[in-house]
Amino acid sequence: MEKKVRVRFAPSPTGGLHLGGVRTVLYNYLFAKQHGGTFILRIEDTDQTRYVAGAEEYIQDCLKWCDLQPDESPLHGGEHGPYRQSERKETYRQYAEQLVKQGQAYYAFDTPAELDEMRAKFKTEENPSPQYNYVIRQQMRNSLTLTADEVKSLLSEGTPHVVRVKMPDNDMVSFTDMIRGEVSFNSSLTDDKVLLKADGMPTYHLAVVVDDYLMKITHAFRGEEWLPSAPVHILLWKYLGWSDDMPQWAHLPLIMKPDGHGKLSKRDGDRLGFPVFAMNWTDPRTNEITKGFRELGFLPEAFVNMLAVLGWNDGTEQEIFSIEELIERFSLEKVHKSGAKFDFEKAKWFNHEWIKKAPVSSYKLQVERLFEANGIIIEDESKFERVLELVKDRCTLLTDFVHQASFFFKAPRTLDLASVKPKWNEDKAMFFDILSEKFTVLEEWNTADIEAIFKQTAAEKNIKIGELQLPFRIMLVGEKFGPAVFDIAALIGKEETINRIRFALTQF
Ligand code: GLU
């Protein structure tokens, strides 16, 4: 019988969530939904030295913003909890002990000073940081070199020690990656990773294997940076006798710097002026704020769509995908093997497309908050929606709405006189004077009637309409931008239109 699909995103709560992390979430989510499976969020917080307060809540908030919610998590619970590794501490030791008993792991008593000494002693030009491996372990203080009695007494005295995996010498470790196909490593190239630390906490290597097993994970997707760790994990699955239950692996290609040279880092974002984190992240140690896509004005639909196609396409030219379409079309076989270059301009293009495509009601509240932050309080919600509808084609980021639409709610303080003055004359002043009189008595206030009166008056005065529209725009908007000027007048209302004309006439 086919096993029920169970996938996991397993971040360490160490800071802001990189867009590569969100893409890993997304691919997990899509795969789970496509197969009627379960998507799990597991917090890998066994490394207390890297733990950062607030990072877990932040990750959960990011998933919520992107609407990629897990089925099981520390928040949502589930049958295979706890979902925080620090709360599973007691689970891991028995497996480390089992491996020691089987001769596939060993106790190592080396002190930090002894480890430094080893590095200094074996350092060469070609090998500047020698590893604790199948050669060097022979010369260190561990249960492979000490006698059974020595080991026993060190343990009974409570001597600090770690458990290390005994990597075989010159063995080929192979597995099939869903993206890369057959992958092989020579085991001699990997050091004897620590599995259990002196404080009794497992390292990532032990915890990831134990938890993937206990949580019945069927497919494990993670960034390519974990590929070098794969041989250790594969061997642990084998040594613990769980090979038949091992998940299928997929190591996702890296997201690269825009120039294609190396992995995109937070520093690249700072340097090049774009975000790499999903949402604003405030480092609790320094209070430094790193900008996120959300606060910059991205829609979650656009952010998710952009990430989906950063390293995957369905073989067609289509670029805009809803989450439903992604669930239907996504396939790991079509994920590219090589890294995907990040292109911020393209990311903004996705956002622009989604601002046009999504119903304004879905982002109205966010825009309203931006308006509030700029001192504009929205009183008429239905007018607000009509305004957003009218200007959305001109917005790339949600923050663009502030510039594109503020004038609907607040008369411009300064007018672009330079665009009007050179061609301004008495006739035009007269035209607008008459126009505002006619507006006063106009019964219906809509685009068509406004336009009709405007054209009729221009004909009477014998002035080309083209010469009048720009001054009218400057009167209403203050500058040379915005949607059709008659639509603007219709939306800002009769009284306000007349007021703005009258005020402008005192300035021109
Ligand atoms: N805890 C690892 C990380 O922080 C997870 C790697 C994996 O998914 O196996 O990315």
Coordinates of C-alpha atoms and ligand atoms in Angstrom, one line a residue:
M1 CA 0.0 0.0 0.0
E2 CA 1.2 3.5 -0.8
K3 CA 2.2 5.4 2.3
K4 CA 0.4 8.6 3.1
V5 CA 2.6 11.5 2.1
R6 CA 4.1 13.3 5.1
V7 CA 6.6 16.2 4.5
R8 CA 8.2 18.6 6.8
F9 CA 9.8 22.0 6.9
A10 CA 12.4 21.9 9.6
P11 CA 13.9 25.4 10.2
S12 CA 16.3 26.3 13.0
P13 CA 15.0 29.4 14.7
T14 CA 18.1 31.6 14.2
G15 CA 16.8 34.7 12.6
G16 CA 14.8 36.1 9.6
L17 CA 13.3 33.6 7.1
H18 CA 15.3 33.8 3.9
L19 CA 13.2 33.6 0.7
G20 CA 15.0 30.3 -0.1
G21 CA 13.4 28.9 3.1
V22 CA 10.0 30.1 2.0
R23 CA 10.5 28.4 -1.3
T24 CA 11.3 25.1 0.6
V25 CA 8.1 25.6 2.6
L26 CA 6.2 26.2 -0.7
Y27 CA 7.5 23.1 -2.4
N28 CA 6.7 21.0 0.7
Y29 CA 3.2 22.5 0.8
L30 CA 2.5 22.0 -2.9
F31 CA 3.7 18.4 -2.8
A32 CA 1.6 17.6 0.3
K33 CA -1.6 19.2 -1.1
Q34 CA -1.1 17.5 -4.4
H35 CA -0.9 14.1 -2.8
G36 CA -3.6 14.7 -0.1
G37 CA -0.7 14.5 2.4
T38 CA 0.3 16.2 5.6
F39 CA 2.7 19.2 5.9
I40 CA 4.6 19.4 9.1
L41 CA 6.5 22.3 10.7
R42 CA 9.2 21.1 13.0
I43 CA 11.4 23.5 14.9
E44 CA 15.0 22.3 15.0
D45 CA 16.2 24.2 18.1
T46 CA 18.8 21.8 19.6
D47 CA 21.7 24.2 19.0
Q48 CA 21.1 26.5 22.0
T49 CA 24.1 28.7 21.0
R50 CA 22.3 29.7 17.8
Y51 CA 18.8 30.0 19.3
V52 CA 17.3 33.5 18.8
A53 CA 14.3 34.6 20.8
G54 CA 11.2 35.4 18.7
A55 CA 12.5 33.6 15.6
E56 CA 10.0 30.7 15.9
E57 CA 7.0 33.0 16.2
Y58 CA 8.4 35.0 13.3
I59 CA 8.6 31.8 11.1
Q60 CA 5.0 30.9 12.0
D61 CA 3.9 34.4 11.1
C62 CA 5.7 34.2 7.8
L63 CA 3.9 30.9 7.0
K64 CA 0.6 32.6 8.0
W65 CA 1.2 35.6 5.8
C66 CA 2.0 33.4 2.8
D67 CA -1.0 31.2 3.6
L68 CA 1.2 28.1 3.6
Q69 CA 0.0 26.8 6.9
P70 CA 1.2 23.5 8.3
D71 CA -1.2 20.7 9.3
E72 CA 1.0 19.7 12.3
S73 CA 3.3 22.1 14.1
P74 CA 4.1 23.4 17.6
L75 CA 1.1 25.6 17.3
H76 CA -1.3 23.3 15.5
G77 CA -0.3 20.2 17.5
G78 CA -0.6 16.7 15.9
E79 CA -0.1 13.0 16.7
H80 CA 3.6 13.0 16.4
G81 CA 4.5 15.9 18.7
P82 CA 6.2 17.6 20.3
Y83 CA 7.3 19.5 17.2
R84 CA 10.1 21.4 18.9
Q85 CA 13.2 19.3 19.1
S86 CA 14.3 20.9 22.4
E87 CA 11.2 19.3 23.9
R88 CA 12.2 15.9 22.6
K89 CA 15.6 15.9 24.2
E90 CA 15.1 12.6 26.0
T91 CA 14.1 10.8 22.8
Y92 CA 17.5 11.0 21.1
R93 CA 20.0 9.5 23.6
Q94 CA 18.8 5.9 23.3
Y95 CA 19.5 6.0 19.5
A96 CA 23.0 7.3 20.1
E97 CA 23.6 4.6 22.7
Q98 CA 22.2 2.0 20.3
L99 CA 24.8 3.1 17.7
V100 CA 27.6 2.9 20.2
K101 CA 26.5 -0.6 21.2
Q102 CA 26.5 -1.6 17.5
G103 CA 30.0 -0.2 17.0
Q104 CA 28.8 2.5 14.6
A105 CA 29.4 5.4 17.0
Y106 CA 31.7 6.0 19.9
Y107 CA 32.2 8.2 22.9
A108 CA 34.8 10.9 22.5
F109 CA 36.3 12.6 25.6
D110 CA 38.5 15.1 24.0
T111 CA 38.4 18.5 25.6
P112 CA 38.2 21.7 23.5
A113 CA 41.9 22.3 24.2
E114 CA 42.7 18.8 22.9
L115 CA 40.7 19.4 19.8
D116 CA 42.6 22.7 19.2
E117 CA 45.8 20.9 19.7
M118 CA 44.9 18.3 17.2
R119 CA 44.0 20.9 14.6
A120 CA 47.3 22.7 15.2
K121 CA 49.2 19.5 14.9
F122 CA 47.7 18.1 11.7
K123 CA 47.3 21.4 9.9
T124 CA 48.9 21.5 6.5
E125 CA 48.8 24.0 3.7
E126 CA 46.4 21.8 1.7
N127 CA 44.4 21.0 4.8
P128 CA 44.1 24.1 7.0
S129 CA 41.4 22.7 9.2
P130 CA 41.9 19.0 9.8
Q131 CA 38.7 17.1 10.6
Y132 CA 38.0 14.5 13.3
N133 CA 37.9 11.6 10.8
Y134 CA 38.7 7.9 10.3
V135 CA 42.5 8.6 10.5
I136 CA 42.6 11.2 13.2
R137 CA 40.2 9.5 15.5
Q138 CA 42.9 6.8 16.1
Q139 CA 45.0 9.4 17.9
M140 CA 42.3 10.9 20.0
R141 CA 40.8 10.1 23.4
N142 CA 37.7 8.1 22.6
S143 CA 36.1 4.7 23.2
L144 CA 37.9 3.3 20.1
T145 CA 41.4 4.1 21.5
L146 CA 40.9 3.8 25.2
T147 CA 40.3 0.4 27.0
A148 CA 36.9 -0.7 28.0
D149 CA 37.8 -0.1 31.6
E150 CA 39.1 3.4 31.0
V151 CA 35.9 4.2 29.2
K152 CA 33.8 2.8 31.9
S153 CA 35.5 4.8 34.6
L154 CA 35.4 8.0 32.6
L155 CA 31.7 7.6 32.1
S156 CA 31.0 6.7 35.7
E157 CA 33.0 9.8 36.8
G158 CA 30.7 11.9 34.6
T159 CA 33.5 13.1 32.3
P160 CA 32.0 15.4 29.7
H161 CA 31.9 13.5 26.4
V162 CA 30.1 13.5 23.0
V163 CA 29.0 10.7 20.8
R164 CA 30.4 10.7 17.3
V165 CA 29.4 8.6 14.3
K166 CA 32.1 6.3 13.1
M167 CA 32.2 7.1 9.4
P168 CA 33.5 4.1 7.4
D169 CA 36.7 4.4 5.6
N170 CA 36.3 4.4 1.8
D171 CA 32.7 3.3 1.5
M172 CA 30.4 4.5 -1.3
V173 CA 27.2 6.0 0.1
S174 CA 24.6 6.4 -2.6
F175 CA 21.0 7.5 -2.8
T176 CA 18.5 8.6 -5.4
D177 CA 17.6 12.3 -5.2
M178 CA 14.3 13.2 -6.7
I179 CA 15.9 16.2 -8.5
R180 CA 19.4 15.1 -9.0
G181 CA 19.0 11.4 -9.6
E182 CA 21.8 9.1 -8.4
V183 CA 24.1 10.8 -5.9
S184 CA 27.2 9.1 -4.4
F185 CA 29.7 10.1 -1.8
N186 CA 32.9 8.6 -0.6
S187 CA 32.4 8.2 3.2
S188 CA 36.1 9.0 3.8
L189 CA 35.5 12.6 2.9
T190 CA 33.1 13.2 5.7
D191 CA 34.2 13.7 9.3
D192 CA 32.9 11.8 12.3
K193 CA 30.1 14.1 13.1
V194 CA 29.0 14.6 16.6
L195 CA 25.6 13.1 17.2
L196 CA 25.1 13.8 20.9
K197 CA 26.7 16.8 22.6
A198 CA 28.2 17.0 26.1
D199 CA 25.0 18.7 27.3
G200 CA 22.9 15.7 26.2
M201 CA 21.3 17.6 23.3
P202 CA 21.5 15.8 20.0
T203 CA 23.0 17.6 17.0
Y204 CA 21.0 18.3 13.9
H205 CA 22.4 15.1 12.3
L206 CA 21.0 12.8 14.8
A207 CA 17.8 14.7 15.5
V208 CA 16.8 15.1 11.9
V209 CA 17.1 11.3 11.2
V210 CA 15.3 10.3 14.4
D211 CA 12.5 12.8 13.9
D212 CA 12.0 12.1 10.3
Y213 CA 11.6 8.4 11.3
L214 CA 9.4 9.0 14.3
M215 CA 7.3 11.5 12.4
K216 CA 6.9 9.1 9.5
I217 CA 8.2 11.5 7.0
T218 CA 7.9 10.1 3.5
H219 CA 9.7 12.9 1.5
A220 CA 12.4 15.2 2.8
F221 CA 12.9 18.4 0.8
R222 CA 15.6 20.8 1.8
G223 CA 18.1 23.2 0.4
E224 CA 21.1 22.0 -1.6
E225 CA 23.4 23.3 1.2
W226 CA 22.4 20.1 3.1
L227 CA 23.6 17.8 0.3
P228 CA 27.1 17.3 1.9
S229 CA 25.4 16.1 5.1
A230 CA 23.3 13.5 3.2
P231 CA 25.8 10.7 3.5
V232 CA 25.8 10.9 7.3
H233 CA 22.0 10.8 7.4
I234 CA 21.8 7.9 4.9
L235 CA 24.2 5.9 7.0
L236 CA 22.3 6.7 10.2
W237 CA 19.1 5.5 8.6
K238 CA 20.9 2.3 7.7
Y239 CA 22.6 1.8 11.1
L240 CA 19.4 2.4 13.0
G241 CA 17.8 -0.3 10.9
W242 CA 15.3 2.0 9.3
S243 CA 16.4 2.0 5.6
D244 CA 13.0 0.7 4.4
D245 CA 11.3 3.7 5.9
M246 CA 13.8 6.3 4.7
P247 CA 12.2 9.3 3.1
Q248 CA 12.8 10.1 -0.5
W249 CA 15.2 13.0 -0.7
A250 CA 15.1 16.1 -2.8
H251 CA 17.8 18.7 -2.5
L252 CA 16.5 22.0 -3.9
P253 CA 18.7 24.2 -6.0
L254 CA 20.1 27.3 -4.4
I255 CA 18.7 30.8 -5.0
M256 CA 21.7 32.7 -6.4
K257 CA 22.8 36.3 -6.4
P258 CA 21.6 38.3 -9.4
D259 CA 24.9 37.9 -11.1
G260 CA 24.8 34.1 -10.6
H261 CA 27.9 34.0 -8.5
G262 CA 27.1 32.2 -5.2
K263 CA 24.2 31.9 -2.9
L264 CA 22.0 35.0 -2.3
S265 CA 22.6 36.2 1.2
K266 CA 21.0 38.9 3.4
R267 CA 24.2 40.9 2.8
D268 CA 23.6 40.9 -0.9
G269 CA 20.1 42.3 -0.3
D270 CA 21.5 45.1 1.9
R271 CA 24.1 45.8 -0.7
L272 CA 21.8 45.8 -3.7
G273 CA 18.8 47.3 -2.0
F274 CA 16.2 44.6 -2.0
P275 CA 14.8 42.3 0.7
V276 CA 15.8 38.6 1.1
F277 CA 13.5 38.0 4.2
A278 CA 9.8 37.3 3.8
M279 CA 8.8 39.9 6.5
N280 CA 10.6 42.5 8.5
W281 CA 12.9 40.9 11.0
T282 CA 14.1 42.7 14.1
D283 CA 17.2 41.1 15.7
P284 CA 16.5 41.1 19.4
R285 CA 20.2 41.3 20.2
T286 CA 20.9 44.4 18.2
N287 CA 17.4 45.8 17.5
E288 CA 18.5 46.0 13.9
I289 CA 15.6 45.8 11.5
T290 CA 16.0 43.9 8.2
K291 CA 13.3 44.7 5.6
G292 CA 11.0 42.1 4.4
F293 CA 9.0 41.6 1.2
R294 CA 5.7 42.1 3.1
E295 CA 6.6 45.5 4.4
L296 CA 8.0 46.6 1.1
G297 CA 4.6 46.2 -0.3
F298 CA 4.5 42.7 -1.8
L299 CA 1.3 40.6 -1.9
P300 CA 1.7 37.1 -0.5
E301 CA 0.2 35.7 -3.7
A302 CA 2.9 37.4 -5.8
F303 CA 5.7 36.5 -3.4
V304 CA 4.6 32.8 -3.5
N305 CA 4.2 32.8 -7.3
M306 CA 7.6 34.4 -7.8
L307 CA 9.2 31.8 -5.5
A308 CA 7.4 28.9 -7.2
V309 CA 9.0 29.7 -10.6
L310 CA 12.4 30.5 -9.1
G311 CA 13.8 27.1 -10.0
W312 CA 10.7 25.4 -11.5
N313 CA 8.4 25.8 -14.5
D314 CA 5.7 23.5 -15.8
G315 CA 7.2 23.4 -19.3
T316 CA 4.9 26.0 -20.7
E317 CA 5.3 29.8 -21.1
Q318 CA 2.9 30.5 -18.2
E319 CA 4.4 32.5 -15.4
I320 CA 1.4 33.7 -13.3
F321 CA 0.0 30.9 -11.2
S322 CA -2.6 30.8 -8.5
I323 CA -1.9 28.5 -5.5
E324 CA -4.6 26.2 -6.9
E325 CA -2.8 26.0 -10.2
L326 CA 0.5 25.4 -8.5
I327 CA -0.9 22.6 -6.5
E328 CA -2.2 21.0 -9.7
R329 CA 0.9 21.6 -11.9
F330 CA 3.9 21.4 -9.5
S331 CA 6.3 18.5 -10.0
L332 CA 9.6 17.9 -8.5
E333 CA 10.9 16.3 -11.7
K334 CA 10.6 19.8 -13.3
V335 CA 12.6 21.5 -10.6
H336 CA 15.9 22.6 -12.1
K337 CA 19.1 21.1 -11.0
S338 CA 21.1 24.3 -11.1
G339 CA 20.7 27.4 -9.0
A340 CA 18.1 30.1 -9.9
K341 CA 19.3 33.7 -10.2
F342 CA 17.2 36.1 -8.1
D343 CA 16.0 39.1 -10.1
F344 CA 14.3 41.8 -8.1
E345 CA 12.8 43.6 -11.1
K346 CA 11.1 40.3 -12.1
A347 CA 9.9 39.9 -8.5
K348 CA 8.3 43.4 -8.8
W349 CA 6.7 42.4 -12.1
F350 CA 5.0 39.5 -10.4
N351 CA 3.7 41.8 -7.7
H352 CA 2.4 44.3 -10.3
E353 CA 0.6 41.4 -12.1
W354 CA -1.0 40.3 -8.9
I355 CA -2.0 43.7 -7.8
K356 CA -3.9 43.9 -11.1
K357 CA -5.3 40.4 -10.9
A358 CA -6.3 40.1 -7.2
P359 CA -9.6 41.6 -6.0
V360 CA -8.8 44.9 -4.4
S361 CA -10.9 43.8 -1.4
S362 CA -8.1 41.3 -0.6
Y363 CA -5.4 44.0 0.0
K364 CA -7.6 47.0 0.8
L365 CA -6.9 46.8 4.5
Q366 CA -3.2 46.8 4.1
V367 CA -3.4 49.8 1.8
E368 CA -5.7 51.5 4.2
R369 CA -3.0 51.1 6.9
L370 CA -0.5 52.7 4.6
F371 CA -2.8 55.6 4.1
E372 CA -3.3 56.0 7.8
A373 CA 0.5 56.0 8.3
N374 CA 0.5 58.9 5.9
G375 CA -2.1 60.8 7.7
I376 CA -5.1 59.9 5.6
I377 CA -8.1 58.4 7.3
I378 CA -10.5 56.6 5.0
E379 CA -14.1 57.2 5.8
D380 CA -15.9 56.0 2.7
E381 CA -14.9 52.4 2.1
S382 CA -16.8 52.0 -1.1
K383 CA -15.1 55.1 -2.6
F384 CA -11.8 53.7 -1.4
E385 CA -12.4 50.5 -3.3
R386 CA -13.4 52.3 -6.4
V387 CA -10.2 54.4 -6.2
L388 CA -8.0 51.4 -5.7
E389 CA -9.7 49.7 -8.7
L390 CA -9.0 52.8 -10.8
V391 CA -5.3 53.2 -10.0
K392 CA -4.2 49.6 -9.4
D393 CA -2.8 49.2 -12.9
R394 CA -0.3 51.9 -12.0
C395 CA 1.0 50.2 -8.9
T396 CA 3.9 47.8 -8.6
L397 CA 4.1 47.7 -4.8
L398 CA 1.3 48.2 -2.4
T399 CA 3.1 51.3 -1.1
D400 CA 2.7 52.8 -4.6
F401 CA -1.0 53.3 -3.8
V402 CA -0.1 56.1 -1.4
H403 CA 1.3 58.2 -4.2
Q404 CA -1.1 57.1 -6.8
A405 CA -4.3 57.6 -4.8
S406 CA -3.7 60.1 -2.0
F407 CA -5.0 63.0 -4.0
F408 CA -8.5 61.4 -4.1
F409 CA -8.7 62.0 -0.4
K410 CA -6.6 65.0 0.1
A411 CA -6.3 68.1 -2.1
P412 CA -2.8 68.6 -3.4
R413 CA -0.9 71.2 -1.4
T414 CA 1.4 72.3 -4.2
L415 CA 0.6 72.4 -7.9
D416 CA 2.9 71.7 -10.8
L417 CA 2.7 75.3 -12.1
A418 CA 5.6 74.9 -14.5
S419 CA 3.5 72.5 -16.6
V420 CA 0.6 74.9 -17.0
K421 CA 1.9 78.5 -16.8
P422 CA 3.7 78.8 -20.1
K423 CA 0.5 78.1 -22.0
W424 CA -1.9 79.7 -19.6
N425 CA -4.1 82.6 -20.8
E426 CA -7.2 84.6 -20.0
D427 CA -9.4 82.4 -22.2
K428 CA -8.4 79.3 -20.3
A429 CA -9.0 81.0 -17.0
M430 CA -12.4 82.0 -18.2
F431 CA -13.2 78.5 -19.4
F432 CA -12.5 77.0 -15.9
D433 CA -14.5 79.8 -14.3
I434 CA -17.5 78.9 -16.5
L435 CA -16.9 75.2 -16.1
S436 CA -17.1 75.4 -12.3
E437 CA -20.3 77.4 -12.6
K438 CA -21.8 74.7 -14.8
F439 CA -20.6 72.0 -12.5
T440 CA -22.4 73.7 -9.6
V441 CA -25.7 73.2 -11.3
L442 CA -25.0 69.8 -12.8
E443 CA -27.5 67.3 -11.4
E444 CA -25.8 64.0 -12.2
W445 CA -22.2 63.7 -11.1
N446 CA -20.6 61.0 -13.2
T447 CA -17.7 60.6 -15.7
A448 CA -19.9 60.8 -18.8
D449 CA -21.8 64.0 -17.8
I450 CA -18.6 65.7 -16.5
E451 CA -16.9 64.9 -19.8
A452 CA -19.9 66.1 -21.9
I453 CA -20.1 69.5 -20.1
F454 CA -16.3 69.9 -20.3
K455 CA -16.3 69.3 -24.1
Q456 CA -19.4 71.4 -24.7
T457 CA -17.9 74.4 -22.8
A458 CA -14.6 74.0 -24.6
A459 CA -16.4 74.1 -28.0
E460 CA -18.3 77.2 -26.9
K461 CA -15.1 78.9 -26.0
N462 CA -13.4 77.5 -29.1
I463 CA -10.5 76.0 -27.2
K464 CA -9.0 72.6 -28.0
I465 CA -9.9 70.1 -25.4
G466 CA -6.3 68.8 -25.5
E467 CA -5.2 72.2 -24.1
L468 CA -7.5 72.0 -21.2
Q469 CA -7.1 68.5 -19.9
L470 CA -3.6 69.0 -18.6
P471 CA -4.5 72.1 -16.5
F472 CA -7.6 70.3 -15.2
R473 CA -5.4 67.4 -14.2
I474 CA -2.9 69.7 -12.4
M475 CA -5.9 71.3 -10.6
L476 CA -7.2 67.9 -9.3
V477 CA -4.0 65.9 -8.9
G478 CA -1.3 68.5 -8.4
E479 CA 1.0 66.7 -10.9
K480 CA 1.1 65.1 -14.3
F481 CA 0.0 61.5 -13.5
G482 CA -3.1 59.4 -12.6
P483 CA -6.0 57.8 -14.4
A484 CA -8.4 59.6 -16.8
V485 CA -9.1 63.1 -15.5
F486 CA -12.9 62.8 -15.8
D487 CA -12.8 59.6 -13.8
I488 CA -10.8 61.4 -11.1
A489 CA -13.4 64.3 -11.0
A490 CA -16.2 61.8 -10.8
L491 CA -14.6 60.1 -7.8
I492 CA -13.5 63.1 -5.8
G493 CA -17.0 64.5 -6.0
K494 CA -18.6 67.7 -7.2
E495 CA -17.9 70.0 -4.4
E496 CA -14.3 69.0 -4.1
T497 CA -13.7 69.3 -7.9
I498 CA -15.1 72.8 -7.8
N499 CA -13.0 73.8 -4.8
R500 CA -9.9 72.5 -6.4
I501 CA -10.6 74.4 -9.7
R502 CA -11.2 77.6 -7.7
F503 CA -8.1 77.2 -5.6
A504 CA -6.0 76.5 -8.7
L505 CA -7.3 79.6 -10.5
T506 CA -5.8 81.7 -7.7
Q507 CA -2.4 80.0 -8.3
F508 CA -2.1 79.8 -12.1
Ligands
GLU1 N1 17.3 22.5 10.5 C1 17.8 22.6 9.1 C2 17.8 24.0 8.7 O1 17.9 24.9 9.5 C3 16.9 21.7 8.3 C4 17.5 20.9 7.2 C5 16.6 19.8 6.8 O2 15.5 20.1 6.3 O3 17.0 18.6 6.9 O4 17.6 24.4 7.5

